[in-house]
Amino acid sequence: MEIKYDLIVIGAGPGGYVAALSAARQGMKVAVVEKQTVGGTCLGRGCIPTKTLLHTAELYKEAKEGEEIGLLTSGLSVDMGKLNQYKNQVVDTLSGGIEASFKKVKIALFRGEASILQLDQTDPDSGEKYQQVCVGEESLIGRKLLIATGSEPVHLPLPGMDLDGVWDSTDLLDNDQPIDSLVIIGGGVIGMEFASLYASLGTKVTVIEALDRILATLDKEFGQNLKMILKKQSVEIHTSAKLQSIEEGSEDGKRVLICHYLEKEKPQLSSGEKVLVAVGRRAYTDRLFDDKLEVRPQTERGKVLVDERFETSVPGVYAIGDVIPGIQLAHVASAQGENAVAAMLGKEPPIRMDVVPSCVYTSPEIASVGMTADEAKEKGIETETLKFVMGANGKSVLTRQERSFLRILVEKETGRILGAHMMCARATDMIGEFSSAIVNGLTADRMGEAIRPHPTFNEAVAEALRTFKE
Ligand code: FAD
Ligand code: NAI
C-alpha cells in the first residue's frame, strides 16, 4: 500500500485552504477535497458575497442622498440581476485565485464529497500510521487528516419553515429580484448585515430577535446605536421577540409571509414578501464518517472536539474552523489552520489565538478586539477608557458619517492597551492596528509615537491616545 499524501484536507474554506497552502509551502505533499466552492462558505455564500452586495447598497444609499453634496443623479436604481452577476464574478475571480495558488505549490484538488473510511491504521509494510478517505471511486491515503468541513445554517423546527420564500442566508444571497419587504428572524451578525443591506436598497425591513437586544455578543452600546441608526431608515426592530410560526397570507392582493411571534410574552405578527432566518450556524459533518468507520473523533452536539493543538481524540486527525467549538469566523478558521499545520510539523504555533478581532459590516461598521471594560473589571484590572467621538474627525464630517465613536481600553497603571471598540467608517480596517498592539503588549504612549496621515478616519486613533493621563 502506498501512503501518497502527507496531509489530506477535507473542505477548502478559509480554514482548509489556508492550512493546505501552509502545509505545502512547508514541504508537505497535500490533497484537498472540496464538494462546492473552493473558498468555502466564506467565499461562496458568506463573507465575500455579502460584502460585495453591501458595497453596491452603500453606494446607492449615498448617491440617493447626493444632492446636498453636489451629486446629481437621475433615474438612479439598482439592477438586482446585474448585481447578482457581479457578485458571482467576484466569487469566481477569488476562487480561481485560490485554485491557481494550489497549482503553484502542487496541491492535488479533488472535487466531490469526501467520506472517511479508516482512521489511525497501521501500514503492515512500513509500520506507519495512515488515514483513508474516499471521494467517489477515488481512494486517498494520507499520514495526517484535517477536517475543515465548516458549518451550515440552523433550521428552526417550527411550522411554516418550508414555505416558499422562507430563506436562509445562502438563498437570500442568490436573490436577483427586488424585495418590497423582508422579515429577518435573528438580530445577530448575519441578521444585522442583511438588515443594513436591504434597508439601503429601499426594502421595508423588520427584525425579530429573541434576546433583549440585537448583536447580543457585542458591547451593548453598539446594538443600541445601530438600532437608532436603522430606525431612521425605517427598520423595525422587535427584541425579546421569539418566532412561533410562519404562514402564508395576502395583503393588497399580494402574497405575504406572516410571522407569528411572542414579544415580551404577547402574541404579535409581522409580514413580509420574504423571510430570512438567521438564527446561528451548526457544525457540518453530514455523511463525513462512513457507517463502517470504527475509530471516530469525539464529537459534542455535532462539533468535532480538539485539544489546544487542534488534534482530535484520534492521533494524526486534526479539525479546525466552524466544525469545532468556538468562534465561527473566517480569520479564526485560517489562524487555526496555520497553527494546526505547525502542530503536525512539531513547530510552535505561529499565531496567537487569544486576541480575535470581530467585525460587523453594517453602516457604520462595528469592530472590536480585546477586553471590554466589564471584562477587565471582572479580572480586577483597573482601567481607563479613551473615547473619541468622530464628530470632530475631518474625514468623518466631509463624508457625512452617522454618529460614530471609538473607545480604547487601557490598563491604568501601565498604560498597556487592553482592547479597542469602534463604531465608525472603516472600523473594520482600523481594528487590525489594535490586534497588533495587544499581541505586542504596546502601551498607549508607544502607539501614540506613530504619525497618522491627515485627513483619515485613522487620525481618530491618535486623538484618542492623546487623551491618556491628560
Ligand atoms: P467553510 O467556509 O464552511 O468551508 C467548509 C468547506 O467544506 C465547504 O466549502 C464545504 O463545501 C466543504 N465540505 C464540507 N463537507 C465536505 C465533504 N464531506 N467533502 C468535501 N467537502 C466538504 N466570517 C468572517 O470572518 N467575516 C465575515 O464577514 C463573515 N461573513 C459571513 C456572512 C455569512 C452570510 C455567513 C454565512 C458567514 C460569514 N462568516 C464571516 C463566517 C465564515 O464564513 C465562516 O466562519 C468560515 O467560512 C468558516 O470557515 P471553515 O473553513 O471552517 O468552513
Ligand atoms: P448569531 O448567533 O450571531 O445570531 C443569531 C440570533 O438569532 C441570536 O441573536 C439569537 O438570539 C436569535 N434567535 C435564535 N432563535 C430565534 C427565534 N426563534 N426567534 C428570534 N430570534 C432567534 O448567528 P448568525 O447571525 O446566524 O451568524 C452565524 C455566525 O456567522 C456568527 O456567529 C458569526 O460568527 C458568523 N458571521 C460573521 C460575520 C462577520 O464577521 N462580519 C457576518 C456574518 C456571519
Coordinates of C-alpha atoms and ligand atoms in Angstrom, one line a residue:
M1 CA 0.0 0.0 0.0
E2 CA 1.3 3.4 -0.9
I3 CA 0.8 6.3 1.5
K4 CA 0.6 9.0 -1.1
Y5 CA 0.0 12.2 0.9
D6 CA 1.4 13.7 4.0
L7 CA -1.9 15.5 4.6
I8 CA -5.4 15.2 3.3
V9 CA -7.6 18.2 3.9
I10 CA -11.4 17.9 3.8
G11 CA -13.1 21.2 3.0
A12 CA -11.5 24.2 1.1
G13 CA -12.9 27.0 3.2
P14 CA -10.7 29.7 4.8
G15 CA -9.7 27.0 7.3
G16 CA -8.9 24.2 4.9
Y17 CA -7.4 26.1 2.0
V18 CA -5.1 28.2 4.2
A19 CA -3.9 25.1 6.1
A20 CA -3.3 23.3 2.8
L21 CA -1.2 26.2 1.4
S22 CA 0.7 26.5 4.6
A23 CA 1.5 22.7 4.7
A24 CA 2.5 22.6 1.0
R25 CA 4.8 25.6 1.4
Q26 CA 6.5 23.9 4.3
G27 CA 7.2 20.8 2.2
M28 CA 4.2 18.5 2.8
K29 CA 2.5 16.7 0.0
V30 CA -1.1 17.7 0.2
A31 CA -4.5 16.7 -1.2
V32 CA -7.6 18.8 -0.7
V33 CA -11.2 17.6 -1.2
E34 CA -14.0 20.1 -1.8
K35 CA -17.6 19.4 -2.8
Q36 CA -18.7 23.0 -3.5
T37 CA -16.8 26.3 -3.9
V38 CA -13.0 26.4 -3.4
G39 CA -13.0 29.2 -0.7
G40 CA -15.8 27.6 1.3
T41 CA -18.8 29.3 2.9
C42 CA -16.8 32.5 3.3
L43 CA -16.1 32.9 -0.4
G44 CA -19.1 31.2 -1.9
R45 CA -22.0 32.2 0.4
G46 CA -20.7 34.2 3.3
C47 CA -18.1 37.0 3.8
I48 CA -17.3 37.9 0.2
P49 CA -20.8 37.9 -1.4
T50 CA -22.4 39.8 1.5
K51 CA -19.7 42.5 1.4
T52 CA -20.0 42.7 -2.4
L53 CA -23.7 43.4 -2.1
L54 CA -23.2 45.8 0.8
H55 CA -20.7 47.8 -1.3
T56 CA -23.3 48.5 -4.0
A57 CA -26.1 49.1 -1.5
E58 CA -23.9 51.6 0.3
L59 CA -23.0 53.5 -2.9
Y60 CA -26.7 53.5 -3.9
K61 CA -27.7 55.0 -0.5
E62 CA -25.0 57.7 -0.7
A63 CA -25.9 58.6 -4.3
K64 CA -29.6 58.8 -3.4
E65 CA -28.7 61.4 -0.8
G66 CA -26.2 63.1 -3.1
E67 CA -28.0 66.3 -4.0
E68 CA -26.7 68.1 -0.8
I69 CA -23.1 67.4 -1.8
G70 CA -23.5 68.3 -5.4
L71 CA -24.0 64.8 -6.7
L72 CA -26.9 64.9 -9.1
T73 CA -28.3 61.6 -10.2
S74 CA -31.5 61.0 -12.2
G75 CA -33.1 57.6 -12.8
L76 CA -30.8 56.0 -10.2
S77 CA -31.8 52.4 -9.5
V78 CA -30.3 49.1 -8.6
D79 CA -30.4 46.2 -11.1
M80 CA -30.6 43.2 -8.8
G81 CA -29.9 40.8 -11.8
K82 CA -26.7 42.6 -12.7
L83 CA -25.7 43.0 -9.0
N84 CA -26.1 39.2 -8.6
Q85 CA -24.0 38.6 -11.7
Y86 CA -21.2 40.9 -10.4
K87 CA -21.3 39.1 -7.0
N88 CA -20.8 35.8 -8.8
Q89 CA -18.0 37.3 -10.9
V90 CA -16.2 38.4 -7.7
V91 CA -16.6 34.9 -6.2
D92 CA -15.3 33.2 -9.3
T93 CA -12.2 35.5 -9.5
L94 CA -11.2 34.9 -5.9
S95 CA -12.0 31.1 -6.1
G96 CA -9.9 30.9 -9.3
G97 CA -7.1 32.6 -7.5
I98 CA -7.0 30.0 -4.7
E99 CA -7.0 27.2 -7.3
A100 CA -4.1 28.9 -9.0
S101 CA -2.2 29.0 -5.7
F102 CA -2.9 25.3 -5.2
K103 CA -1.4 24.5 -8.6
K104 CA 1.7 26.6 -7.9
V105 CA 2.5 24.5 -4.8
K106 CA 1.3 21.2 -6.4
I107 CA -1.7 20.6 -4.1
A108 CA -3.9 17.9 -5.6
L109 CA -7.5 19.2 -5.7
F110 CA -10.3 16.5 -5.7
R111 CA -13.8 17.7 -6.4
G112 CA -16.6 15.8 -4.7
E113 CA -17.8 14.8 -1.3
A114 CA -15.3 13.1 1.0
S115 CA -16.1 10.2 3.3
I116 CA -13.7 9.0 5.9
L117 CA -13.2 5.2 5.6
Q118 CA -10.4 4.4 8.1
L119 CA -8.5 6.3 10.8
D120 CA -5.4 5.6 12.8
Q121 CA -4.5 2.4 10.8
T122 CA -1.0 0.9 10.6
D123 CA 0.6 0.1 7.3
P124 CA 1.9 -3.5 7.7
D125 CA 4.9 -2.8 5.4
S126 CA 6.3 0.4 6.8
G127 CA 4.7 0.4 10.3
E128 CA 3.5 3.9 9.6
K129 CA 0.1 5.3 10.6
Y130 CA -2.3 6.3 7.9
Q131 CA -5.8 7.6 7.3
Q132 CA -8.1 6.7 4.4
V133 CA -10.7 8.9 2.7
C134 CA -12.8 8.3 -0.4
V135 CA -14.1 10.7 -3.0
G136 CA -16.5 8.9 -5.3
E137 CA -14.4 6.0 -6.7
E138 CA -11.1 7.5 -5.7
S139 CA -9.3 6.3 -2.5
L140 CA -6.8 8.7 -0.8
I141 CA -4.3 7.6 1.7
G142 CA -2.5 10.1 3.9
R143 CA -0.4 10.3 7.1
K144 CA -2.5 13.1 8.6
L145 CA -6.0 14.3 8.1
L146 CA -7.5 17.7 8.6
I147 CA -11.3 18.0 9.0
A148 CA -12.3 21.6 7.9
T149 CA -15.9 20.9 6.8
G150 CA -17.4 24.1 8.2
S151 CA -21.0 24.8 9.1
E152 CA -24.5 25.3 7.7
P153 CA -27.5 27.4 8.7
V154 CA -29.6 26.2 11.7
H155 CA -33.1 25.4 10.7
L156 CA -35.8 26.1 13.3
P157 CA -38.3 23.2 13.9
L158 CA -41.3 25.5 13.6
P159 CA -44.5 25.4 11.4
G160 CA -44.1 27.2 8.1
M161 CA -40.3 27.0 7.8
D162 CA -40.6 25.1 4.5
L163 CA -42.8 27.7 2.8
D164 CA -41.7 29.2 -0.5
G165 CA -39.8 32.5 0.3
V166 CA -38.7 31.5 3.8
W167 CA -35.0 31.7 3.2
D168 CA -31.6 31.2 4.9
S169 CA -28.6 33.4 4.1
T170 CA -27.5 31.2 1.2
D171 CA -30.9 31.5 -0.5
L172 CA -31.0 35.3 0.0
L173 CA -27.5 35.7 -1.4
D174 CA -28.8 34.1 -4.6
N175 CA -31.7 36.5 -4.9
D176 CA -31.7 38.5 -8.1
Q177 CA -35.1 40.3 -7.7
P178 CA -36.0 43.5 -5.8
I179 CA -37.8 42.7 -2.5
D180 CA -40.5 45.1 -1.2
S181 CA -40.5 43.8 2.4
L182 CA -38.3 41.5 4.3
V183 CA -38.7 40.0 7.8
I184 CA -35.5 38.9 9.4
I185 CA -35.6 36.3 12.2
G186 CA -32.5 36.7 14.3
G187 CA -30.7 40.0 15.2
G188 CA -27.2 38.5 15.2
V189 CA -24.4 39.3 12.8
I190 CA -26.0 37.9 9.7
G191 CA -29.4 39.4 10.5
M192 CA -28.0 42.9 11.1
E193 CA -25.7 42.9 8.0
F194 CA -28.7 41.9 5.8
A195 CA -30.9 44.5 7.6
S196 CA -28.4 47.2 6.8
L197 CA -28.0 45.9 3.2
Y198 CA -31.7 45.7 2.3
A199 CA -32.6 48.9 4.2
S200 CA -30.1 50.7 2.0
L201 CA -31.7 49.2 -1.1
G202 CA -35.0 50.6 0.0
T203 CA -36.7 47.4 1.2
K204 CA -39.0 47.6 4.3
V205 CA -37.1 45.6 6.9
T206 CA -38.4 44.1 10.2
V207 CA -36.1 42.3 12.6
I208 CA -37.4 39.8 15.2
E209 CA -34.8 38.9 17.9
A210 CA -35.4 36.5 20.8
L211 CA -32.9 38.2 23.2
D212 CA -33.4 41.6 24.7
R213 CA -31.0 43.3 22.3
I214 CA -29.5 43.0 18.8
L215 CA -25.9 42.0 18.4
A216 CA -26.0 40.4 21.8
T217 CA -22.5 39.0 21.7
L218 CA -21.0 42.6 21.4
D219 CA -20.8 45.6 23.7
K220 CA -24.4 46.9 24.5
E221 CA -23.6 50.4 23.1
F222 CA -23.1 49.0 19.6
G223 CA -26.6 47.4 19.4
Q224 CA -28.3 50.4 20.9
N225 CA -26.6 52.8 18.4
L226 CA -27.3 50.6 15.4
K227 CA -30.9 50.2 16.4
M228 CA -31.3 54.0 16.4
I229 CA -29.5 54.4 13.1
L230 CA -31.5 51.7 11.4
K231 CA -34.8 53.1 12.8
K232 CA -34.0 56.3 10.8
Q233 CA -34.0 54.0 7.7
S234 CA -37.5 52.7 8.8
V235 CA -36.2 49.4 10.0
E236 CA -38.5 48.0 12.7
I237 CA -36.6 46.0 15.4
H238 CA -38.5 43.8 17.9
T239 CA -36.4 42.4 20.7
S240 CA -37.4 39.8 23.4
A241 CA -39.5 38.5 20.4
K242 CA -39.4 34.8 19.7
L243 CA -40.7 33.4 16.4
Q244 CA -43.5 30.8 16.8
S245 CA -44.6 30.1 13.2
I246 CA -44.9 31.4 9.7
E247 CA -47.9 31.2 7.4
E248 CA -49.0 32.4 4.0
G249 CA -51.4 35.3 3.7
S250 CA -52.3 38.1 1.4
E251 CA -52.0 41.9 1.6
D252 CA -53.3 44.3 -1.0
G253 CA -53.7 41.4 -3.3
K254 CA -50.1 40.3 -2.9
R255 CA -48.8 37.0 -1.3
V256 CA -47.1 37.7 2.0
L257 CA -45.5 35.5 4.7
I258 CA -46.9 36.2 8.2
C259 CA -44.5 35.7 11.1
H260 CA -46.2 35.0 14.4
Y261 CA -44.0 35.7 17.5
L262 CA -44.3 36.3 21.2
E263 CA -42.9 39.7 22.1
K264 CA -42.4 40.1 25.8
E265 CA -44.9 37.1 26.1
K266 CA -47.6 38.9 24.0
P267 CA -48.6 37.3 20.6
Q268 CA -47.7 39.6 17.7
L269 CA -47.3 39.4 13.9
S270 CA -45.2 40.9 11.2
S271 CA -45.4 40.2 7.5
G272 CA -43.1 40.4 4.5
E273 CA -42.7 39.3 0.9
K274 CA -39.7 37.2 2.0
V275 CA -38.4 35.9 5.4
L276 CA -34.7 35.5 6.2
V277 CA -34.0 33.0 9.0
A278 CA -30.6 33.7 10.5
V279 CA -30.5 32.1 13.9
G280 CA -27.0 30.7 14.0
R281 CA -24.9 28.0 12.2
R282 CA -24.3 24.4 13.1
A283 CA -21.2 22.3 12.6
Y284 CA -21.4 20.3 9.3
T285 CA -20.3 16.7 9.3
D286 CA -23.2 15.1 7.2
R287 CA -22.1 11.8 5.6
L288 CA -18.5 12.6 6.6
F289 CA -17.9 9.4 8.6
D290 CA -18.5 6.2 6.8
D291 CA -21.0 3.9 8.5
K292 CA -18.4 1.2 8.9
L293 CA -15.8 3.6 10.4
E294 CA -14.7 2.1 13.8
V295 CA -12.3 4.7 15.2
R296 CA -14.1 8.1 15.2
P297 CA -13.1 11.5 16.6
Q298 CA -15.1 12.5 19.7
T299 CA -17.9 15.0 19.0
E300 CA -20.2 17.0 21.2
R301 CA -23.5 18.3 19.8
G302 CA -22.2 17.7 16.3
K303 CA -19.0 19.6 16.8
V304 CA -15.6 17.8 16.5
L305 CA -13.7 18.1 19.7
V306 CA -10.0 19.1 19.6
D307 CA -7.1 19.8 22.0
E308 CA -5.1 23.1 22.1
R309 CA -3.1 21.8 19.1
F310 CA -6.3 21.2 17.1
E311 CA -5.8 17.4 17.2
T312 CA -8.9 15.3 17.7
S313 CA -9.3 12.3 20.0
V314 CA -7.8 10.2 17.1
P315 CA -4.0 10.7 16.8
G316 CA -3.0 12.3 13.4
V317 CA -6.5 13.6 12.8
Y318 CA -7.0 17.3 13.2
A319 CA -10.0 19.7 12.9
I320 CA -10.4 23.5 12.6
G321 CA -12.9 26.2 11.8
D322 CA -16.6 26.3 12.2
V323 CA -16.8 22.5 12.6
I324 CA -15.1 22.7 16.1
P325 CA -16.5 24.5 19.2
G326 CA -15.7 28.2 19.5
I327 CA -15.9 31.4 17.4
Q328 CA -17.2 31.0 13.8
L329 CA -15.1 33.5 11.8
A330 CA -13.1 33.1 8.6
H331 CA -9.9 34.7 10.1
V332 CA -10.2 32.4 13.1
A333 CA -10.5 29.3 10.9
S334 CA -7.4 30.4 8.9
A335 CA -5.3 31.1 12.0
Q336 CA -6.3 27.7 13.4
G337 CA -5.3 26.2 10.1
E338 CA -1.8 27.7 10.3
N339 CA -1.4 26.6 13.9
A340 CA -2.7 23.0 13.2
V341 CA -0.1 22.6 10.4
A342 CA 2.6 23.9 12.8
A343 CA 1.5 21.3 15.3
M344 CA 1.6 18.5 12.7
L345 CA 5.2 19.5 11.9
G346 CA 6.2 19.7 15.6
K347 CA 6.6 23.5 15.4
E348 CA 5.4 26.3 17.8
P349 CA 2.0 27.9 16.8
P350 CA 2.8 31.0 14.7
I351 CA -0.5 32.8 15.6
R352 CA -1.8 33.9 19.0
M353 CA -5.4 32.7 19.3
D354 CA -6.4 34.7 22.3
V355 CA -6.7 38.1 20.5
V356 CA -9.5 37.8 18.0
P357 CA -11.0 40.9 16.2
S358 CA -14.6 40.7 15.4
C359 CA -16.3 43.0 12.8
V360 CA -19.9 43.7 11.7
Y361 CA -20.2 45.3 8.2
T362 CA -23.2 47.4 8.9
S363 CA -23.3 51.1 8.2
P364 CA -21.4 52.4 10.1
E365 CA -19.1 49.5 10.6
I366 CA -18.5 47.9 14.0
A367 CA -15.2 46.4 15.1
S368 CA -13.9 45.1 18.4
V369 CA -10.8 43.4 19.8
G370 CA -9.5 42.5 23.3
M371 CA -11.2 43.1 26.6
T372 CA -14.2 45.2 27.3
A373 CA -14.3 47.5 30.5
D374 CA -16.6 45.0 32.2
E375 CA -14.3 42.0 31.4
A376 CA -11.3 43.9 32.8
K377 CA -13.3 44.8 36.0
E378 CA -14.2 41.1 36.5
K379 CA -10.5 40.3 36.3
G380 CA -9.7 43.1 38.9
I381 CA -7.8 45.2 36.4
E382 CA -8.1 49.0 36.9
T383 CA -8.6 50.7 33.5
E384 CA -9.0 54.0 31.8
T385 CA -11.2 54.4 28.7
L386 CA -10.0 56.8 26.0
K387 CA -13.0 57.8 23.9
F388 CA -13.2 59.9 20.8
V389 CA -16.4 60.9 19.1
M390 CA -15.9 61.1 15.3
G391 CA -17.9 64.4 15.0
A392 CA -14.5 66.1 15.4
N393 CA -12.8 64.0 12.7
G394 CA -12.4 65.8 9.4
K395 CA -12.8 62.7 7.2
S396 CA -16.0 61.7 9.1
V397 CA -17.5 65.2 8.6
L398 CA -16.7 65.5 4.9
T399 CA -18.0 62.0 4.1
R400 CA -21.2 62.8 6.2
Q401 CA -20.9 59.8 8.6
E402 CA -23.5 58.8 11.1
R403 CA -22.8 59.5 14.8
S404 CA -19.8 57.3 15.4
F405 CA -17.1 56.8 18.1
L406 CA -14.1 54.7 19.1
R407 CA -13.1 53.6 22.6
I408 CA -9.6 52.3 23.6
L409 CA -9.3 50.4 26.9
V410 CA -6.0 51.0 28.7
E411 CA -4.6 49.5 31.9
K412 CA -4.4 52.5 34.3
E413 CA -1.1 51.6 35.9
T414 CA 1.0 50.6 32.9
G415 CA -0.8 52.2 30.0
R416 CA -1.0 48.8 28.2
I417 CA -3.6 48.6 25.5
L418 CA -6.2 46.0 26.6
G419 CA -9.0 46.5 24.0
A420 CA -10.5 48.7 21.3
H421 CA -14.1 49.0 20.3
M422 CA -15.2 51.2 17.4
M423 CA -18.4 52.1 15.5
C424 CA -17.4 54.3 12.6
A425 CA -16.5 54.3 8.9
R426 CA -13.6 51.9 8.1
A427 CA -13.6 50.5 11.7
T428 CA -13.1 47.0 10.2
D429 CA -9.8 48.2 8.6
M430 CA -8.6 50.1 11.6
I431 CA -9.1 47.4 14.2
G432 CA -6.0 45.4 13.0
E433 CA -3.7 48.1 14.4
F434 CA -5.1 47.2 17.8
S435 CA -4.8 43.4 17.4
S436 CA -1.2 44.0 16.7
A437 CA -0.8 46.5 19.7
I438 CA -2.4 44.0 22.1
V439 CA -0.4 41.0 20.9
N440 CA 2.8 43.0 21.2
G441 CA 1.9 44.5 24.6
L442 CA 2.1 48.1 23.4
T443 CA 1.2 51.0 25.7
A444 CA -0.9 54.0 24.7
D445 CA 2.3 56.1 24.7
R446 CA 4.1 53.8 22.4
M447 CA 1.2 53.6 20.0
G448 CA 0.9 57.4 20.2
E449 CA 4.5 57.8 18.9
A450 CA 3.4 57.0 15.3
I451 CA 2.3 59.7 13.0
R452 CA -1.1 59.0 11.3
P453 CA -1.9 60.7 8.0
H454 CA -4.3 63.6 7.5
P455 CA -7.2 63.6 6.7
T456 CA -8.1 60.0 7.6
F457 CA -10.5 58.2 9.8
N458 CA -7.4 56.7 11.4
E459 CA -6.4 60.1 12.9
A460 CA -9.1 59.5 15.5
V461 CA -6.9 56.8 17.0
A462 CA -4.1 59.3 17.6
E463 CA -6.7 61.8 19.1
A464 CA -8.0 59.2 21.5
L465 CA -4.5 58.0 22.5
R466 CA -3.5 61.6 23.2
T467 CA -6.1 61.8 26.0
F468 CA -4.3 59.1 28.1
K469 CA -3.5 60.6 31.5
E470 CA -4.4 64.1 30.3
Ligands
FAD1 P1 -16.4 26.7 5.5 O1 -16.0 28.0 5.0 O2 -17.8 26.4 5.8 O3 -15.8 25.6 4.5 C1 -16.0 24.3 4.6 C2 -16.0 23.6 3.2 O4 -16.0 22.2 3.4 C3 -17.2 24.0 2.4 O5 -16.7 24.6 1.1 C4 -17.9 22.7 2.1 O6 -18.4 22.5 0.8 C5 -16.7 21.7 2.3 N1 -17.2 20.3 2.8 C6 -18.0 20.0 3.8 N2 -18.1 18.7 3.9 C7 -17.4 18.1 2.9 C8 -17.1 16.8 2.5 N3 -17.6 15.7 3.1 N4 -16.3 16.6 1.4 C9 -15.8 17.7 0.7 N5 -16.0 19.0 1.1 C10 -16.8 19.2 2.2 N6 -16.7 35.4 8.8 C11 -15.9 36.5 8.9 O7 -14.8 36.3 9.5 N7 -16.2 37.7 8.3 C12 -17.4 37.9 7.6 O8 -17.6 38.9 7.1 C13 -18.3 36.8 7.6 N8 -19.4 36.9 6.9 C14 -20.3 35.9 6.8 C15 -21.5 36.0 6.2 C16 -22.4 35.0 6.1 C17 -23.7 35.2 5.3 C18 -22.1 33.7 6.6 C19 -23.0 32.5 6.4 C20 -20.9 33.5 7.3 C21 -20.0 34.6 7.4 N9 -18.8 34.5 8.1 C22 -17.9 35.6 8.2 C23 -18.4 33.2 8.7 C24 -17.4 32.5 7.8 O9 -17.9 32.3 6.5 C25 -17.0 31.1 8.5 O10 -16.6 31.3 9.8 C26 -15.9 30.4 7.7 O11 -16.3 30.3 6.3 C27 -15.5 29.1 8.3 O12 -14.5 28.5 7.6 P2 -14.3 27.0 7.5 O13 -13.1 26.8 6.7 O14 -14.3 26.4 8.9 O15 -15.6 26.4 6.8
NAI2 P1 -25.8 34.6 15.7 O1 -25.6 33.6 16.7 O2 -24.9 35.8 15.5 O3 -27.3 35.3 15.8 C1 -28.5 34.5 15.8 C2 -29.5 35.3 16.6 O4 -30.8 34.6 16.4 C3 -29.3 35.4 18.1 O5 -29.2 36.7 18.5 C4 -30.5 34.6 18.6 O6 -30.9 35.1 19.9 C5 -31.5 34.8 17.6 N1 -32.6 33.7 17.6 C6 -32.5 32.4 17.7 N2 -33.7 31.8 17.7 C7 -34.6 32.7 17.5 C8 -36.0 32.7 17.3 N3 -36.7 31.6 17.4 N4 -36.7 33.9 17.2 C9 -36.0 35.1 17.1 N5 -34.6 35.1 17.2 C10 -33.9 34.0 17.4 O7 -25.9 33.8 14.3 P2 -26.0 34.3 12.8 O8 -26.4 35.7 12.7 O9 -26.8 33.3 12.1 O10 -24.5 34.2 12.3 C11 -23.7 32.9 12.4 C12 -22.3 33.2 12.5 O11 -21.7 33.6 11.3 C13 -21.9 34.3 13.5 O12 -21.8 33.8 14.8 C14 -20.6 34.8 13.0 O13 -19.6 34.1 13.6 C15 -20.6 34.5 11.5 N6 -20.7 35.7 10.8 C16 -19.8 36.7 10.9 C17 -19.9 37.9 10.2 C18 -18.8 38.9 10.4 O14 -17.7 38.6 10.9 N7 -19.0 40.1 9.9 C19 -21.0 38.1 9.3 C20 -22.0 37.1 9.3 C21 -21.8 35.9 10.0

